[in-house]
Amino acid sequence: MAYKLIDNYREKGARKRLVVKLRERGIADEAVLSAIGKVPRHYFFDETFWVQAYKDIAFPIGDGQTISQPYTVAYQTELLHIQPGDKVLEIGTGSGYQTCILLELKAKVYTIERQENLYNRARLVLPKMGYRPEFYLGDGSKGIPEQAPFDKILVTAGAPFVPEILLKQLRIGGIMVIPVGDENQQKMITVLRVSETEYDKIVLDTFRFVPLVGDQAW
Ligand code: SAM
C-alpha cells in the first residue's frame, strides 16, 4: 500500500466534522476530541480510500485486521483517563492510529502487535508522522513483563477473558480497558487496580472487535 502524507483542506474539514459527530455520540473528554482532531486518519489509508477515512467506521487494513472505528477509539481512550506522562501498554498496534491518539495525549506508549506485516508498517509510518512509541512484535496477551508496571493498559482486540498476567502488570491505581466476550460481540470492561490483590471491574457497552489471539486469549 502506498501512503501519501498530505493533509489538505478537504481532509482537515472532514476531520472537524468527525469530531462534531463523536461529540454528538457522547464523547465528552475535550482532550480526546482534540487528539482525534489532530491525527490525520487518512494517512493510514491508500489514497483511493481517503473518502472513507473520516467516516465513523472500522476499515480493513490488510492481514484480516481493521483500523478501529473512530468512536471506539475515542470511547476506549476516554475510559483510560490518560494523564501526561502515563506509561501505557497498548495491545494490538494494528494501523497505529490509536497509538497516535495516545501519544497526542502525551502518554509514553508501549505498543505490541502479533502480525509482523502490521508491526513493520506501523514502525515505518508513525515516525514519518512524528509519532514515536516503543514498538514490540509478539503476543501481547502476555503483556510486556520487562516494562511493567503500566499506568494504563489498553486492549484493542476482543478477549475471551481478562488475562490475569495483564492485571499483574497494572500499577496500583492503574486502569485497564479491555473488550471481553465471544467472537461475535464483547462488553467493554474497565478494571481499576485498587491494591496488590483487589481490582474493581465495571462492565459497559457492547462492541465488536477482531479476536485477541494468543497464549492468554483465543
Ligand atoms: N488499535 C488499532 C488501530 O487503531 O488500528 C486497531 C487494532 S485491530 C482492531 C486489533 C489488532 O490486534 C490487530 O492488528 C491484531 O493483529 C492485533 N492482535 C490480536 N491479538 C494480538 C496479540 N495477542 N498480541 C498483539 N496484537 C494482537
Short mmCIF file of C-alpha atoms and ligand atoms in Angstrom, two decimals:
data_model
loop_
_atom_site.label_atom_id
_atom_site.label_comp_id
_atom_site.label_asym_id
_atom_site.label_seq_id
_atom_site.Cartn_x
_atom_site.Cartn_y
_atom_site.Cartn_z
CA MET A 1 0.00 0.00 0.00
CA ALA A 2 1.33 3.43 -0.93
CA TYR A 3 0.97 6.11 1.73
CA LYS A 4 0.78 9.78 0.89
CA LEU A 5 1.25 12.13 3.84
CA ILE A 6 -0.61 15.21 2.63
CA ASP A 7 -3.17 16.83 4.90
CA ASN A 8 -5.17 19.23 2.72
CA TYR A 9 -8.27 21.34 3.43
CA ARG A 10 -10.68 18.56 2.40
CA GLU A 11 -9.27 16.09 4.92
CA LYS A 12 -8.93 18.76 7.65
CA GLY A 13 -12.60 19.67 7.14
CA ALA A 14 -13.71 16.04 7.22
CA ARG A 15 -11.73 15.55 10.45
CA LYS A 16 -13.50 18.52 12.07
CA ARG A 17 -16.87 17.05 11.10
CA LEU A 18 -15.83 13.70 12.60
CA VAL A 19 -15.08 15.44 15.92
CA VAL A 20 -18.54 17.04 15.85
CA LYS A 21 -20.11 13.63 15.20
CA LEU A 22 -18.20 11.98 18.07
CA ARG A 23 -19.27 14.77 20.43
CA GLU A 24 -22.89 14.20 19.35
CA ARG A 25 -22.46 10.48 20.03
CA GLY A 26 -21.46 11.24 23.63
CA ILE A 27 -17.68 11.59 23.69
CA ALA A 28 -17.19 14.44 26.16
CA ASP A 29 -13.46 14.46 27.00
CA GLU A 30 -12.12 17.55 25.20
CA ALA A 31 -8.53 16.27 25.27
CA VAL A 32 -9.61 13.08 23.46
CA LEU A 33 -11.68 15.05 20.92
CA SER A 34 -8.76 17.39 20.34
CA ALA A 35 -6.44 14.40 19.71
CA ILE A 36 -8.94 12.97 17.20
CA GLY A 37 -8.99 16.40 15.55
CA LYS A 38 -5.21 16.36 15.18
CA VAL A 39 -4.28 12.87 13.94
CA PRO A 40 -4.61 12.54 10.15
CA ARG A 41 -6.51 9.24 9.99
CA HIS A 42 -6.34 9.23 6.16
CA TYR A 43 -2.57 8.59 6.41
CA PHE A 44 -3.50 5.01 7.32
CA PHE A 45 -5.49 4.57 4.10
CA ASP A 46 -4.48 4.23 0.50
CA GLU A 47 -5.33 7.50 -1.29
CA THR A 48 -8.10 5.68 -3.21
CA PHE A 49 -9.95 5.27 0.11
CA TRP A 50 -9.34 8.69 1.69
CA VAL A 51 -13.05 9.48 1.38
CA GLN A 52 -13.67 6.62 3.88
CA ALA A 53 -11.10 7.82 6.41
CA TYR A 54 -13.32 10.25 8.33
CA LYS A 55 -16.48 8.19 8.30
CA ASP A 56 -17.20 6.72 11.71
CA ILE A 57 -16.47 3.17 10.55
CA ALA A 58 -13.84 0.47 11.03
CA PHE A 59 -11.92 -0.27 7.81
CA PRO A 60 -9.79 -3.19 6.58
CA ILE A 61 -6.03 -2.62 6.84
CA GLY A 62 -4.95 -5.98 5.37
CA ASP A 63 -3.95 -9.23 7.03
CA GLY A 64 -7.58 -9.75 8.11
CA GLN A 65 -7.39 -6.81 10.52
CA THR A 66 -9.11 -3.43 10.82
CA ILE A 67 -8.37 0.13 11.86
CA SER A 68 -10.86 0.61 14.71
CA GLN A 69 -13.91 2.83 14.29
CA PRO A 70 -13.15 6.39 15.50
CA TYR A 71 -16.00 6.20 18.04
CA THR A 72 -14.47 3.03 19.51
CA VAL A 73 -11.01 4.62 19.67
CA ALA A 74 -12.45 7.71 21.38
CA TYR A 75 -14.59 5.59 23.76
CA GLN A 76 -11.67 3.39 24.88
CA THR A 77 -9.32 6.36 25.18
CA GLU A 78 -11.81 8.32 27.27
CA LEU A 79 -12.11 5.41 29.70
CA LEU A 80 -8.34 5.38 30.23
CA HIS A 81 -8.24 8.94 31.68
CA ILE A 82 -4.77 9.47 30.24
CA GLN A 83 -2.55 11.92 32.13
CA PRO A 84 0.57 13.39 30.51
CA GLY A 85 3.50 11.05 31.18
CA ASP A 86 1.33 7.96 31.77
CA LYS A 87 3.11 4.74 30.85
CA VAL A 88 0.61 2.97 28.59
CA LEU A 89 0.66 -0.56 27.19
CA GLU A 90 -1.39 -0.88 24.00
CA ILE A 91 -2.09 -4.45 22.89
CA GLY A 92 -2.86 -4.63 19.15
CA THR A 93 -0.98 -1.87 17.31
CA GLY A 94 -2.89 -2.58 14.08
CA SER A 95 -2.57 0.51 11.89
CA GLY A 96 -1.07 2.58 14.72
CA TYR A 97 -3.91 5.14 14.66
CA GLN A 98 -4.91 4.54 18.29
CA THR A 99 -1.23 4.72 19.23
CA CYS A 100 -1.05 8.25 17.73
CA ILE A 101 -4.11 9.33 19.75
CA LEU A 102 -2.42 8.12 22.97
CA LEU A 103 0.78 9.94 22.02
CA GLU A 104 -1.18 13.15 21.31
CA LEU A 105 -2.36 12.89 24.94
CA LYS A 106 1.34 12.86 25.93
CA ALA A 107 1.43 9.26 27.12
CA LYS A 108 4.59 7.16 26.89
CA VAL A 109 3.31 4.32 24.72
CA TYR A 110 4.49 0.71 24.50
CA THR A 111 2.56 -0.88 21.66
CA ILE A 112 2.64 -4.56 20.74
CA GLU A 113 1.39 -6.31 17.60
CA ARG A 114 1.50 -10.03 16.78
CA GLN A 115 1.36 -9.68 12.99
CA GLU A 116 4.73 -8.86 11.51
CA ASN A 117 3.36 -7.02 8.42
CA LEU A 118 1.33 -4.64 10.56
CA TYR A 119 4.19 -4.17 13.05
CA ASN A 120 6.57 -3.30 10.18
CA ARG A 121 4.10 -0.94 8.54
CA ALA A 122 3.35 0.97 11.75
CA ARG A 123 7.06 1.19 12.53
CA LEU A 124 7.57 2.81 9.15
CA VAL A 125 4.59 5.17 9.06
CA LEU A 126 4.34 6.54 12.62
CA PRO A 127 7.84 8.08 12.81
CA LYS A 128 7.21 9.74 9.41
CA MET A 129 4.16 11.35 11.04
CA GLY A 130 6.29 12.42 14.02
CA TYR A 131 4.95 9.78 16.46
CA ARG A 132 7.47 7.67 18.37
CA PRO A 133 6.11 4.90 20.58
CA GLU A 134 8.11 1.85 21.63
CA PHE A 135 7.17 -0.87 19.13
CA TYR A 136 7.07 -4.56 20.05
CA LEU A 137 6.39 -7.62 17.91
CA GLY A 138 4.86 -10.55 19.79
CA ASP A 139 1.95 -11.94 21.77
CA GLY A 140 0.53 -9.03 23.73
CA SER A 141 -1.90 -11.26 25.64
CA LYS A 142 1.06 -11.88 27.97
CA GLY A 143 1.83 -8.15 28.21
CA ILE A 144 5.41 -6.89 28.30
CA PRO A 145 6.56 -8.03 31.78
CA GLU A 146 10.01 -6.44 31.47
CA GLN A 147 8.40 -2.98 31.04
CA ALA A 148 5.73 -3.36 33.76
CA PRO A 149 4.15 -1.81 35.76
CA PHE A 150 1.97 0.30 33.48
CA ASP A 151 -0.33 3.16 34.49
CA LYS A 152 -2.80 2.12 31.81
CA ILE A 153 -3.35 -0.99 29.67
CA LEU A 154 -5.47 -0.83 26.52
CA VAL A 155 -6.51 -3.98 24.67
CA THR A 156 -7.77 -3.25 21.15
CA ALA A 157 -8.85 -6.81 20.25
CA GLY A 158 -11.67 -8.95 21.69
CA ALA A 159 -10.56 -11.24 24.53
CA PRO A 160 -12.35 -14.33 25.90
CA PHE A 161 -11.46 -13.29 29.48
CA VAL A 162 -9.33 -10.73 31.35
CA PRO A 163 -5.82 -12.23 31.37
CA GLU A 164 -4.51 -12.47 34.96
CA ILE A 165 -0.98 -11.84 33.73
CA LEU A 166 -2.07 -8.41 32.41
CA LEU A 167 -3.74 -7.46 35.69
CA LYS A 168 -0.43 -8.10 37.44
CA GLN A 169 1.30 -5.63 35.09
CA LEU A 170 -1.02 -2.80 36.14
CA ARG A 171 0.27 -0.29 38.67
CA ILE A 172 -1.87 0.09 41.82
CA GLY A 173 -4.28 2.88 40.89
CA GLY A 174 -3.89 1.94 37.22
CA ILE A 175 -6.69 1.29 34.72
CA MET A 176 -7.12 -1.42 32.11
CA VAL A 177 -9.68 -1.22 29.29
CA ILE A 178 -10.44 -4.50 27.53
CA PRO A 179 -13.31 -5.82 25.39
CA VAL A 180 -14.35 -9.27 26.65
CA GLY A 181 -16.82 -11.70 25.11
CA ASP A 182 -17.16 -14.24 22.29
CA GLU A 183 -16.14 -13.84 18.63
CA ASN A 184 -19.39 -12.01 17.75
CA GLN A 185 -19.57 -9.37 20.44
CA GLN A 186 -17.76 -8.15 23.52
CA LYS A 187 -18.57 -5.96 26.50
CA MET A 188 -16.16 -3.14 27.21
CA ILE A 189 -14.67 -3.69 30.64
CA THR A 190 -12.64 -1.31 32.77
CA VAL A 191 -10.55 -2.65 35.61
CA LEU A 192 -9.10 -0.39 38.29
CA ARG A 193 -6.30 -1.92 40.36
CA VAL A 194 -7.21 -0.88 43.89
CA SER A 195 -4.46 -2.69 45.82
CA GLU A 196 -1.97 -5.54 45.48
CA THR A 197 -4.84 -8.06 45.43
CA GLU A 198 -8.04 -6.05 44.73
CA TYR A 199 -9.49 -4.96 41.40
CA ASP A 200 -12.72 -3.02 40.68
CA LYS A 201 -14.40 -4.10 37.47
CA ILE A 202 -17.07 -2.18 35.52
CA VAL A 203 -18.92 -3.72 32.57
CA LEU A 204 -20.00 -1.20 29.92
CA ASP A 205 -21.33 -1.19 26.33
CA THR A 206 -21.24 -3.85 23.62
CA PHE A 207 -18.72 -3.72 20.74
CA ARG A 208 -17.38 -6.00 18.05
CA PHE A 209 -13.60 -6.41 17.75
CA VAL A 210 -11.34 -8.78 15.86
CA PRO A 211 -10.14 -11.52 18.24
CA LEU A 212 -7.18 -11.27 20.59
CA VAL A 213 -5.17 -14.30 19.51
CA GLY A 214 -2.51 -15.67 21.83
CA ASP A 215 -1.39 -17.65 24.81
CA GLN A 216 -3.75 -15.84 27.20
CA ALA A 217 -6.54 -15.39 24.64
CA TRP A 218 -8.25 -17.25 21.77
N1 SAM B 1 -5.96 0.00 17.53
C1 SAM B 1 -5.76 -0.42 16.18
C2 SAM B 1 -5.86 0.71 15.21
O1 SAM B 1 -6.12 1.84 15.64
O2 SAM B 1 -5.65 0.47 14.03
C3 SAM B 1 -6.75 -1.47 15.75
C4 SAM B 1 -6.44 -2.75 16.28
S1 SAM B 1 -7.22 -4.09 15.48
C5 SAM B 1 -8.90 -3.85 15.88
C6 SAM B 1 -6.63 -5.35 16.61
C7 SAM B 1 -5.18 -5.70 16.44
O3 SAM B 1 -4.82 -6.60 17.50
C8 SAM B 1 -4.86 -6.43 15.13
O4 SAM B 1 -3.87 -5.73 14.45
C9 SAM B 1 -4.38 -7.80 15.59
O5 SAM B 1 -3.39 -8.34 14.75
C10 SAM B 1 -3.84 -7.49 16.97
N2 SAM B 1 -3.73 -8.61 17.88
C11 SAM B 1 -4.58 -9.66 18.07
N3 SAM B 1 -4.12 -10.48 19.02
C12 SAM B 1 -2.94 -9.94 19.46
C13 SAM B 1 -1.98 -10.32 20.45
N4 SAM B 1 -2.12 -11.43 21.18
N5 SAM B 1 -0.90 -9.54 20.63
C14 SAM B 1 -0.74 -8.40 19.90
N6 SAM B 1 -1.61 -7.99 18.95
C15 SAM B 1 -2.70 -8.75 18.74
#
